[in-house]
Short mmCIF file of C-alpha atoms and ligand atoms in Angstrom, two decimals:
data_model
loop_
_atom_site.label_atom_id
_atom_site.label_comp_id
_atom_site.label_asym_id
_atom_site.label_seq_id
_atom_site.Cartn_x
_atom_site.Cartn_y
_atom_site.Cartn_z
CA UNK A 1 74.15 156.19 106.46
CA UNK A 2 77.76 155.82 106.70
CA UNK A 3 79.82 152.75 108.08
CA UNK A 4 81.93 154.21 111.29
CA UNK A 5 85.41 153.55 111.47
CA UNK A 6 87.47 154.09 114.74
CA UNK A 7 90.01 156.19 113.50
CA UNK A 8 87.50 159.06 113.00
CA UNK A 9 86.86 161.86 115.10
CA UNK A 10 85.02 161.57 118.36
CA UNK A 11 81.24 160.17 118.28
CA UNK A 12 78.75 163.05 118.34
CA UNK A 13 75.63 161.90 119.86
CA UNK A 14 73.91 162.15 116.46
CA UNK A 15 76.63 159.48 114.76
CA UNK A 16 76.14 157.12 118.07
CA UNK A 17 72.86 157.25 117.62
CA UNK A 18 72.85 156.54 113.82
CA UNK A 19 75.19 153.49 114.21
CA UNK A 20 72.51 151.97 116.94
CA UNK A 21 69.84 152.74 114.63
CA UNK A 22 72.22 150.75 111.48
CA UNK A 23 73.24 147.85 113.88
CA UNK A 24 69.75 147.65 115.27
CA UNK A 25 67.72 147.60 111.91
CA UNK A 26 70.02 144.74 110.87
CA UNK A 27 69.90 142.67 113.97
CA UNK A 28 66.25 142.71 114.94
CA UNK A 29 64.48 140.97 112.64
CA UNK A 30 66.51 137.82 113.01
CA UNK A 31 65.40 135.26 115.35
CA UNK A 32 67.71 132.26 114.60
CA UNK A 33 70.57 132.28 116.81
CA UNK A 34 73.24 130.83 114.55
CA UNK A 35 72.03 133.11 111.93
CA UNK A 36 71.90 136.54 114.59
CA UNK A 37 75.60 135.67 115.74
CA UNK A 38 76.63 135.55 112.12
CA UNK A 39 74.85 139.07 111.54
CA UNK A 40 76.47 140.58 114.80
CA UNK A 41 79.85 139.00 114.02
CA UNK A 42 79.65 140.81 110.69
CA UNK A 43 78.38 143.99 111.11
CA UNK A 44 80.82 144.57 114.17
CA UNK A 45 83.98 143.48 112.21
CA UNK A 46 82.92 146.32 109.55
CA UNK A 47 82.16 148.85 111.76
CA UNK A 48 85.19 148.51 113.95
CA UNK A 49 87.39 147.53 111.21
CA UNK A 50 88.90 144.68 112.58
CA UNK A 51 90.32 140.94 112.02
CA UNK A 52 87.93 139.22 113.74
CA UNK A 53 84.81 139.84 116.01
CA UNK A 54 83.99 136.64 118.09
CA UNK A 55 80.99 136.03 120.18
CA UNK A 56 81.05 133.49 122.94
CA UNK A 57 77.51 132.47 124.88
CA UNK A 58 77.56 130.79 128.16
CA UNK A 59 76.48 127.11 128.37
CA UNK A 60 75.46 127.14 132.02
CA UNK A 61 74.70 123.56 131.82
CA UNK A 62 78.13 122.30 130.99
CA UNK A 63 80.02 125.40 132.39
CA UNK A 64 81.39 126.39 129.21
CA UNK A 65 81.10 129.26 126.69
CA UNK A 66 80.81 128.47 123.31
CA UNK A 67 81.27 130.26 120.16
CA UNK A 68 81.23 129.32 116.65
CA UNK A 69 84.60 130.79 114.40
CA UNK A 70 84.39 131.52 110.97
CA UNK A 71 87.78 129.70 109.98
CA UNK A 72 88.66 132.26 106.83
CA UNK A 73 86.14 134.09 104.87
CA UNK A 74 83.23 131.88 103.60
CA UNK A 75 84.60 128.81 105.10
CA UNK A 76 82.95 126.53 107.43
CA UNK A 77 81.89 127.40 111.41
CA UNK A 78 84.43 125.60 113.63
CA UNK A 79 82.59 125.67 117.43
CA UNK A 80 85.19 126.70 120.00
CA UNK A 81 84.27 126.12 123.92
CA UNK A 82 86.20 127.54 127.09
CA UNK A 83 85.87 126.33 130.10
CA UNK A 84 84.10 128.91 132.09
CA UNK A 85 86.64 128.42 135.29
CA UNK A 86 89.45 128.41 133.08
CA UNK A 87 92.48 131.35 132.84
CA UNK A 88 91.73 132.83 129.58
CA UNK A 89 90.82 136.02 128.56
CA UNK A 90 87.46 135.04 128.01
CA UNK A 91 86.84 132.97 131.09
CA UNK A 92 87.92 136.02 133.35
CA UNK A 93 85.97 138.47 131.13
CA UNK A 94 82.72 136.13 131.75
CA UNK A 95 83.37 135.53 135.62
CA UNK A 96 84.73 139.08 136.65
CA UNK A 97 82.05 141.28 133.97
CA UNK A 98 85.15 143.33 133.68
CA UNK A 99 86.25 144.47 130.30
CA UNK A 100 89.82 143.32 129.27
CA UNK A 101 91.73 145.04 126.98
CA UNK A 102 94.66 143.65 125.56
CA UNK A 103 97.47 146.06 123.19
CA UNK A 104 99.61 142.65 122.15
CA UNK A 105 98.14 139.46 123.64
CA UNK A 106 100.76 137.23 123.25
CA UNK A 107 102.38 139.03 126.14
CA UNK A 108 99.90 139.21 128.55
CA UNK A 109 99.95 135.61 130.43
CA UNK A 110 96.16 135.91 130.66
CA UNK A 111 95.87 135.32 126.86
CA UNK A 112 95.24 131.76 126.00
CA UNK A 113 96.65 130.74 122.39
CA UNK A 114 94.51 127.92 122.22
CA UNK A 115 91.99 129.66 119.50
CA UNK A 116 94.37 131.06 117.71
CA UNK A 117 95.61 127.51 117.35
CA UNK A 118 92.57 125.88 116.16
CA UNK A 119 91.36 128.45 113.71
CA UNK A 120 94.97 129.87 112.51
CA UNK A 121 94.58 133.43 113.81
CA UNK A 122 97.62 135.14 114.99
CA UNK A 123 95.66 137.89 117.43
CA UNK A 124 97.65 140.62 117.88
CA UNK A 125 95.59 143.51 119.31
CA UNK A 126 92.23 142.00 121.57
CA UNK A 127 89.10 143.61 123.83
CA UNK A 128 86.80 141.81 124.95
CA UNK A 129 84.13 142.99 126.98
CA UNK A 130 81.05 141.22 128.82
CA UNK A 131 77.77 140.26 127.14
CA UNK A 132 75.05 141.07 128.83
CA UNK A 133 71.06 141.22 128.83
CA UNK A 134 69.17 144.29 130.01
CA UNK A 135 68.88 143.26 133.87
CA UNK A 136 72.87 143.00 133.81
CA UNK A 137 73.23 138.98 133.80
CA UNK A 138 76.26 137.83 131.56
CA UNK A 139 75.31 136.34 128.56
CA UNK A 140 79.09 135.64 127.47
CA UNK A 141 81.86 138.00 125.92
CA UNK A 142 81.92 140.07 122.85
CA UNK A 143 85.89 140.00 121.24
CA UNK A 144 87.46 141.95 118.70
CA UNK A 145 90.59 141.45 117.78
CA UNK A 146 93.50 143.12 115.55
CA UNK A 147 92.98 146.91 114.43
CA UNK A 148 93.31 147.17 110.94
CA UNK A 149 95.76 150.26 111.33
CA UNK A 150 97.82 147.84 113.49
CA UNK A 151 96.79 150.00 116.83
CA UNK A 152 95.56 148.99 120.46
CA UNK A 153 92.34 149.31 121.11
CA UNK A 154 91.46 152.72 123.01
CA UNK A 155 88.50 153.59 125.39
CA UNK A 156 86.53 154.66 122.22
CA UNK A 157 86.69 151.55 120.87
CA UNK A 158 85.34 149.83 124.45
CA UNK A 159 82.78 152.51 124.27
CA UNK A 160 81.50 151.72 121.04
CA UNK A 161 81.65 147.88 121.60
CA UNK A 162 79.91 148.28 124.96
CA UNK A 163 77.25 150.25 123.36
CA UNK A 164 76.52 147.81 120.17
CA UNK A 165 77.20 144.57 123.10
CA UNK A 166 73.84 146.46 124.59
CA UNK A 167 71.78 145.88 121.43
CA UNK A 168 73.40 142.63 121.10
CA UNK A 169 72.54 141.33 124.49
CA UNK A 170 68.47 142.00 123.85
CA UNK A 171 68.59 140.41 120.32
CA UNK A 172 70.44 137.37 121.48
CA UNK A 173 68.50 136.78 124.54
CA UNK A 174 65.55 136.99 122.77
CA UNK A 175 67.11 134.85 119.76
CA UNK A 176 67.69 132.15 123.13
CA UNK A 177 64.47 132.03 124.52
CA UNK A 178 63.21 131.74 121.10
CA UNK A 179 65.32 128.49 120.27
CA UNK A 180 64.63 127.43 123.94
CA UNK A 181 60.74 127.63 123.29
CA UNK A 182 60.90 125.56 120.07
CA UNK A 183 63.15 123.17 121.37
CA UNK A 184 60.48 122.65 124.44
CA UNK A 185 58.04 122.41 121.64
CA UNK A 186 60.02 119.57 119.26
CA UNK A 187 60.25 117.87 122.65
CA UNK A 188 57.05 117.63 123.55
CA UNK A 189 55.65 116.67 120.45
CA UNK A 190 58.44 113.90 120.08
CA UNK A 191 57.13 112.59 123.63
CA UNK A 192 53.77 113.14 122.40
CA UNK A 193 54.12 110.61 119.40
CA UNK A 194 56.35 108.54 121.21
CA UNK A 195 53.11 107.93 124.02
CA UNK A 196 50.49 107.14 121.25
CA UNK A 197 53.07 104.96 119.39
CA UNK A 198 54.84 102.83 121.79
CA UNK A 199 52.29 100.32 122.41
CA UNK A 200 51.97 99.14 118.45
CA UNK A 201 55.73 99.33 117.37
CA UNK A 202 58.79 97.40 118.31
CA UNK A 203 60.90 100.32 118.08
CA UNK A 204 59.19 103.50 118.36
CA UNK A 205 62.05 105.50 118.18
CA UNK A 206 63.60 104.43 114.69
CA UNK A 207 59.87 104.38 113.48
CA UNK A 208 59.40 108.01 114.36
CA UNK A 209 62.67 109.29 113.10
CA UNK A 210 62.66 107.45 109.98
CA UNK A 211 59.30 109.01 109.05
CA UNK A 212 60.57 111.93 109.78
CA UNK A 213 64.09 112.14 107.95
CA UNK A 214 61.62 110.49 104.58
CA UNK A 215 58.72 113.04 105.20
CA UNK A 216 61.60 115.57 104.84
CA UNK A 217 63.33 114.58 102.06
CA UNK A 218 60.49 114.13 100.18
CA UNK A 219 59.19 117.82 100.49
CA UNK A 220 62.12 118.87 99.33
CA UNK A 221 62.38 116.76 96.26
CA UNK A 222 59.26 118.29 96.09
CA UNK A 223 61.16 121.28 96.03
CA UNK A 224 59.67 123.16 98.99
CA UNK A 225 61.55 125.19 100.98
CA UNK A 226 63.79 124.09 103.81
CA UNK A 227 61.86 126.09 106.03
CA UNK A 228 58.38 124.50 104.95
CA UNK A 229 60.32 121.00 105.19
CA UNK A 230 61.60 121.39 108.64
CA UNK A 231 57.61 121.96 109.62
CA UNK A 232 56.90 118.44 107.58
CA UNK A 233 59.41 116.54 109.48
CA UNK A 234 58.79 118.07 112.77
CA UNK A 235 55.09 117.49 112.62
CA UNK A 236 55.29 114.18 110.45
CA UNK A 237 55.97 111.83 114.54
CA UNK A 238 52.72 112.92 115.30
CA UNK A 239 50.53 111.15 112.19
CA UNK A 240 48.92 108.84 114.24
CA UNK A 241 48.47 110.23 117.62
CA UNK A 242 44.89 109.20 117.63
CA UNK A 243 46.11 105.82 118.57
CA UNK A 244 46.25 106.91 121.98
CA UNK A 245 42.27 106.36 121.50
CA UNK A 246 42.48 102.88 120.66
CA UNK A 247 42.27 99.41 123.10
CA UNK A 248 44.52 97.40 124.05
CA UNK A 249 42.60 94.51 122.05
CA UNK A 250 42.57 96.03 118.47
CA UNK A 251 46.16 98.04 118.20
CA UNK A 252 47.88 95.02 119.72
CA UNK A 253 45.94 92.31 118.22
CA UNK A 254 48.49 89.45 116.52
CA UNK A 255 46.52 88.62 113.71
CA UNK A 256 44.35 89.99 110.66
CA UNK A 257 41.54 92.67 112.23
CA UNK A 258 37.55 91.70 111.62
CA UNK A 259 36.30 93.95 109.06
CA UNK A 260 34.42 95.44 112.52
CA UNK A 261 37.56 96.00 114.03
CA UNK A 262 39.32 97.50 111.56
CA UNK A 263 36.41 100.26 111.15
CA UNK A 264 37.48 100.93 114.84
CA UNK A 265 40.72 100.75 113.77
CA UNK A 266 39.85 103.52 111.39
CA UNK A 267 38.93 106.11 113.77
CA UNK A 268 42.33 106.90 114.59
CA UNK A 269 42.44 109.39 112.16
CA UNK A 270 38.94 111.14 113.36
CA UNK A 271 40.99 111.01 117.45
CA UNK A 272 44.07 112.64 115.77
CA UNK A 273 41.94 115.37 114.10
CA UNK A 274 40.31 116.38 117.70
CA UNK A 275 43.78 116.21 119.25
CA UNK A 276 45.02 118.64 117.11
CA UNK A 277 41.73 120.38 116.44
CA UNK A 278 42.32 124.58 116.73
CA UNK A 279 46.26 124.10 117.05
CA UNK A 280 47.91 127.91 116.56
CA UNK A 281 51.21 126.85 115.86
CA UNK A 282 52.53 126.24 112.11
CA UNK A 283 53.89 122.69 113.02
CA UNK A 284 50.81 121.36 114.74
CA UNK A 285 48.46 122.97 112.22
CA UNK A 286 50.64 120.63 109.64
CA UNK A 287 50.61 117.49 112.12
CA UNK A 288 46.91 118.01 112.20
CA UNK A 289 46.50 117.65 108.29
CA UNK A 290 48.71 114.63 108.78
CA UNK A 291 46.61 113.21 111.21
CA UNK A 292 43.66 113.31 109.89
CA UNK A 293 43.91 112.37 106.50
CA UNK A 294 47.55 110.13 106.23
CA UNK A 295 45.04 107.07 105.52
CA UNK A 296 43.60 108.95 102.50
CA UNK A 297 44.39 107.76 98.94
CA UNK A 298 45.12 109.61 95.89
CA UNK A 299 42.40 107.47 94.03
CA UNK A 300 39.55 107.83 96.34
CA UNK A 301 39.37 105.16 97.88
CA UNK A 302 41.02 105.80 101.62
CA UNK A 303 39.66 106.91 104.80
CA UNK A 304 37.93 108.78 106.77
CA UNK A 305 36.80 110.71 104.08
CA UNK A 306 37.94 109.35 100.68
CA UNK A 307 39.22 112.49 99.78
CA UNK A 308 41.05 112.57 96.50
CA UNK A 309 43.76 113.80 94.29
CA UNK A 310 44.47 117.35 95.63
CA UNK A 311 41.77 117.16 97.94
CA UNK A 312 44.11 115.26 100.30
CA UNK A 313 46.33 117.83 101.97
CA UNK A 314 50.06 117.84 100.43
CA UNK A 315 51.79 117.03 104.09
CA UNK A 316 49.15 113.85 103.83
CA UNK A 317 49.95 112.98 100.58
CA UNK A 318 53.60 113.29 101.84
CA UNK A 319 52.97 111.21 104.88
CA UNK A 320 51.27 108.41 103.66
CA UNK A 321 54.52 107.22 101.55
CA UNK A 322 56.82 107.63 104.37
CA UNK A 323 54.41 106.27 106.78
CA UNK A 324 53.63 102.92 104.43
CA UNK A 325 56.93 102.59 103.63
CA UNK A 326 58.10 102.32 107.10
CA UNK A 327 55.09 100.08 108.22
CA UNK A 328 56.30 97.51 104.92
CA UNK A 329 60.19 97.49 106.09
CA UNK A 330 59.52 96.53 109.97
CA UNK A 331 57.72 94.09 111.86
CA UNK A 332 54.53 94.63 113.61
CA UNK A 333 52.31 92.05 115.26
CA UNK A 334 50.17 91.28 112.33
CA UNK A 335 52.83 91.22 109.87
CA UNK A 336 56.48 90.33 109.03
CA UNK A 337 59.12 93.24 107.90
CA UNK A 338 59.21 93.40 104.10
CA UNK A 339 62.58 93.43 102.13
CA UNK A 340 63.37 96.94 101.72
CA UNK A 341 63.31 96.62 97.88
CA UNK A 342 60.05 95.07 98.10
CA UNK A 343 58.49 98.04 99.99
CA UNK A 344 60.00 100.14 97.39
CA UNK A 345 58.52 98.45 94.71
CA UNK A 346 55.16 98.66 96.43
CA UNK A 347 55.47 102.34 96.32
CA UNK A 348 56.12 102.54 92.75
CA UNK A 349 53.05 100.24 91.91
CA UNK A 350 50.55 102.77 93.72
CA UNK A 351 51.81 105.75 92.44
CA UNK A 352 48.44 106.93 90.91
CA UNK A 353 46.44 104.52 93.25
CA UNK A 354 47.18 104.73 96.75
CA UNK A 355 49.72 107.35 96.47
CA UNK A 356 50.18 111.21 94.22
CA UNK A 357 52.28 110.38 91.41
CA UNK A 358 54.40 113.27 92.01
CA UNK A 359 55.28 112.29 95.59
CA UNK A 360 56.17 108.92 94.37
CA UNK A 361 58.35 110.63 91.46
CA UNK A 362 59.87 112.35 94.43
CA UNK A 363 60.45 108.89 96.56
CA UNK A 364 62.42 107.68 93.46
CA UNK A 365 64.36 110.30 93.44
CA UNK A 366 65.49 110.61 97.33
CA UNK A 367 65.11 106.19 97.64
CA UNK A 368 69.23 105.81 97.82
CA UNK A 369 69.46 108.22 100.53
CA UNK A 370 66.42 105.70 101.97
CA UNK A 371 67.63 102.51 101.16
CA UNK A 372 70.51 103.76 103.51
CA UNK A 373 69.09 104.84 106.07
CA UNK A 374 67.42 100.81 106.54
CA UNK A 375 70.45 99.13 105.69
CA UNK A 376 71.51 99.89 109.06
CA UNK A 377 68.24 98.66 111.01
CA UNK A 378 67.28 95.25 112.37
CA UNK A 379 64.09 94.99 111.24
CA UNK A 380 62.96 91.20 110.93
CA UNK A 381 63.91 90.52 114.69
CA UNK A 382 60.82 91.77 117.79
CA UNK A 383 62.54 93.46 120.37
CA UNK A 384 61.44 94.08 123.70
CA UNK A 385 59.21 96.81 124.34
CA UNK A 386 61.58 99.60 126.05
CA UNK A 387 59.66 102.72 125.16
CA UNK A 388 60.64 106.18 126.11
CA UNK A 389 63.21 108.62 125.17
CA UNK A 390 66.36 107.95 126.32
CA UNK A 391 68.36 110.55 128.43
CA UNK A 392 71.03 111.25 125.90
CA UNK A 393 68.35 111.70 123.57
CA UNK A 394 66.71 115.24 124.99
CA UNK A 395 68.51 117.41 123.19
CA UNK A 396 68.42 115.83 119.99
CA UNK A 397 65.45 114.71 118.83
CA UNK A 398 65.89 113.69 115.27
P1 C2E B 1 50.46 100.66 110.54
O1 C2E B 1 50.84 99.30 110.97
O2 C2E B 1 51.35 101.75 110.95
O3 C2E B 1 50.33 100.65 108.97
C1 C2E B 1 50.19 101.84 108.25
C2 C2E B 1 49.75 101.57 106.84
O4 C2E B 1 50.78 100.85 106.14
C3 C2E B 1 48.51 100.70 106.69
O5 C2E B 1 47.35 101.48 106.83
C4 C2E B 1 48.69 100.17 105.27
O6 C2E B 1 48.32 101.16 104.34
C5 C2E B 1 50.19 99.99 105.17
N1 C2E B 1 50.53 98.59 105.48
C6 C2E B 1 51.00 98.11 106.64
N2 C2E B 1 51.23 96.78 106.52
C7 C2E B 1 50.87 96.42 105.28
C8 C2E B 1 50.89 95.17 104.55
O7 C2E B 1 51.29 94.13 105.05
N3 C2E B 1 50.47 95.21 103.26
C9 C2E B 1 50.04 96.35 102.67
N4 C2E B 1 49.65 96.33 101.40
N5 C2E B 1 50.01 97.55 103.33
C10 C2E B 1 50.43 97.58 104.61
P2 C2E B 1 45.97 100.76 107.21
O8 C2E B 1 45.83 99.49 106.47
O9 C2E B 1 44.90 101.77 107.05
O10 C2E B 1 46.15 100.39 108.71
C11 C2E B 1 46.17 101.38 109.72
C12 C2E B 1 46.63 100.79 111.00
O11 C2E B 1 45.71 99.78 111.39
C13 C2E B 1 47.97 100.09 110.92
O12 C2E B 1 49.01 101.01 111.09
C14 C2E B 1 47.87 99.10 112.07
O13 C2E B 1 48.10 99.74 113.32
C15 C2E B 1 46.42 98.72 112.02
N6 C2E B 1 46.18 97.48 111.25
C16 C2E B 1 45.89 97.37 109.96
N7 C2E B 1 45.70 96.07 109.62
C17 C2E B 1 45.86 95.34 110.75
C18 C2E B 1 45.77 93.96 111.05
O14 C2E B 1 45.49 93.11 110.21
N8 C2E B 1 46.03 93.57 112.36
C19 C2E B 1 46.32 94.49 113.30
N9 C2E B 1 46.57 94.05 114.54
N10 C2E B 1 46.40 95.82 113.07
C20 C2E B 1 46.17 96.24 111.79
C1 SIN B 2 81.23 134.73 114.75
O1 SIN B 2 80.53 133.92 114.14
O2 SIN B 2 81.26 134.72 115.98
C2 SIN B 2 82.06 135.75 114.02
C3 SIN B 2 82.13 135.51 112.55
C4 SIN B 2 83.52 135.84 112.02
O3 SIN B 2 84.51 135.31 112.55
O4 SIN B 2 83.59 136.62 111.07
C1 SIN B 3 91.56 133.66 125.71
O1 SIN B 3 90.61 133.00 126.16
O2 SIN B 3 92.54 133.96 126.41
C2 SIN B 3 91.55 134.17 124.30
C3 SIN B 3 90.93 133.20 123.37
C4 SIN B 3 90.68 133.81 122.03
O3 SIN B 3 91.64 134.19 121.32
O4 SIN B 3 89.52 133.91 121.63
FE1 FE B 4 47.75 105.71 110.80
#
């Protein structure tokens, strides 16, 4: 199949048809928005032969449209936002749902430089055209600028970017509601963890996101994919929901636990494992390995099932470092926060014991990063317990 460039003939039916088909196969199998606009972005500066193809979304909560600009080829995504009231091409083109089609833009009052500013662009030729999904809402504006045979854009060219800003629309709504749904999700599992955690820790949310950001790190030392690490540290906050289970009278107790106490201690891990029993979704399938066997030990000798070696789940072998690690560094009721070299140390000595070797080859490996990340907390000093997430923090979680 051929790439179409405007200054063929006409479109027969059979060559519109066979672009959709091209455009289509490419963008519908990608469901990461970033990722889709890239794609789109792309494929619509080859086809059209042009400078630059730039996709701005509306942000309906802060009255904006966004878009992110490749600044030169291969070079890093600059984000650009417009105020949706503003003059601009784009503004109008998102308001009105009227195409705008601009032969030199710097002459046309309309035309606001302040892109070509930011990502040193001189637009000469522009179109832009509405964005929308397939019950006619505006998503945002497609924009092409700067013929490559130095021409104005012509009604085949709005024809043809109407047409592929169709198959756009779908894919990118879809990409949305996508991001939207696992956004909801993150959310609710971060308010999840931070309900079974916040009666036990002085500072629920640095405890969760530090287990997190070490669960992570360590998978990939452990050289899984980002993809499979992203799961670990999205699941990882939810370890030890089963201590929503537990009273008042053993999670908060001040001092050592009775041997009695600490077997109901123990069934945290058997509560987590019916939370999460039957999950469907990769991340809580993960957080349910976590849960139920984080207090296992490479050597046997853990709980609740003394699993060992590569018995123990790998996201449980992963967990239990990050998780111990973080319990040494801070303060809880029954103990003091440990140096941060100390815990480290710790680590090291169980490798074999308490902990897989290879995860603890891994912690060596990622511990500056680590070190880091608690030079910054107070950990010695009991705060007040203020536990829920923060407005600011909705959006971003870890
Ligand atoms: P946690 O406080 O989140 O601790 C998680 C794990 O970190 C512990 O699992 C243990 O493996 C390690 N850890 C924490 N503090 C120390 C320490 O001072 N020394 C050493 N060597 N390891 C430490 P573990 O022991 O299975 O405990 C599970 C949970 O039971 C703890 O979670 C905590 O909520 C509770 N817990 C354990 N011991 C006591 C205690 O003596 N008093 C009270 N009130 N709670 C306890
Ligand atoms: C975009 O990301 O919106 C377009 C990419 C490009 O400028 O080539
Ligand atoms: C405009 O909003 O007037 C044009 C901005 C751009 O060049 O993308
Ligand atoms: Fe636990």
């Amino acid at each position: 199949m051929q790439s179409f460039k405007p200054e063929n003939s006409k479109l027969s039916a059979e060559e519109k048809l066979n672009l959709l088909v091209e455009f289509g196969a490419r963008i519908s199998c990608e469901l990461r928005l970033d990722k889709l606009l890239d794609i789109i972005g792309q494929q619509i500066t080859k086809m059209l032969d042009v400078g630059r193809c730039t996709i701005y979304l509306k942000d309906v909560e802060k009255n904006e449209l966004w878009s992110k600009i490749a600044q030169g080829r291969g070079l890093e995504h600059t984000e650009i936002r417009v105020p949706l009231n503003g003059n601009g091409v784009i503004s109008l083109v998102a308001r009105t749902g009227e195409t705008i089609n601009l032969p030199n833009a710097y002459e046309d009052p309309r035309f606001s430089m302040d892109v070509d500013m930011v990502t040193d662009f001189r637009t000469h030729s522009m179109l832009a055209i509405p964005l929308k999904n397939n019950s006619g809402k505006v998503l945002g504006v497609f924009q092409v600028a700067n013929k490559s045979d130095g021409t104005a854009f012509d009604k085949k060219d709005e024809g043809i970017l109407l047409l592929l800003a169709t198959f756009a629309g779908s894919a990118i709504e879809i990409a949305k509601l996508y991001q939207d749904v696992h956004v909801a999700q993150l959310e609710t599992i971060y308010r999840l963890a931070v309900t079974a955690e916040y009666r036990d820790q002085q500072d629920t949310r640095a405890h969760l996101k530090n287990i997190s950001i070490i669960s992570y790190l360590l998978a990939l030392a452990l050289g899984m994919s980002k993809k499979d690490s992203e799961l670990i540290k999205n699941a990882s906050p939810l370890h030890d929901i089963g201590k929503v289970a537990l009273a008042d009278n053993i999670l908060l107790k001040p001092g050592k636990l009775t041997p009695e106490e600490f077997e109901i201690m123990k069934s945290h891990t058997i509560y987590g494992g019916r939370i999460l029993e039957g999950a469907h979704s990769k991340v809580l399938k993960i957080a349910h390995k976590m849960a139920c066997y984080h207090h296992e030990k490479w050597n046997g000798s853990g709980y609740p099932k003394g699993l060992k070696g590569e018995e123990i789940p790998i996201e449980a072998r992963i967990i239990t470092v990050a998780d111990v690690f973080d319990a040494l560094c801070v303060f809880r009721v029954y103990k003091k926060a440990w140096p941060t070299d100390e815990a480290y140390a710790y680590i090291l000595g169980e490798s074999g014991k308490s902990f897989d070797p290879h995860v603890v080859a891994a912690f060596k490996k990622i511990y500056p990063s680590v070190r880091k990340l608690y030079a910054n907390i107070s950990v010695n000093q009991p705060k007040p317990q203020t536990a829920d997430v923060p407005a600011g923090e909705k959006k971003k979680l870890f």
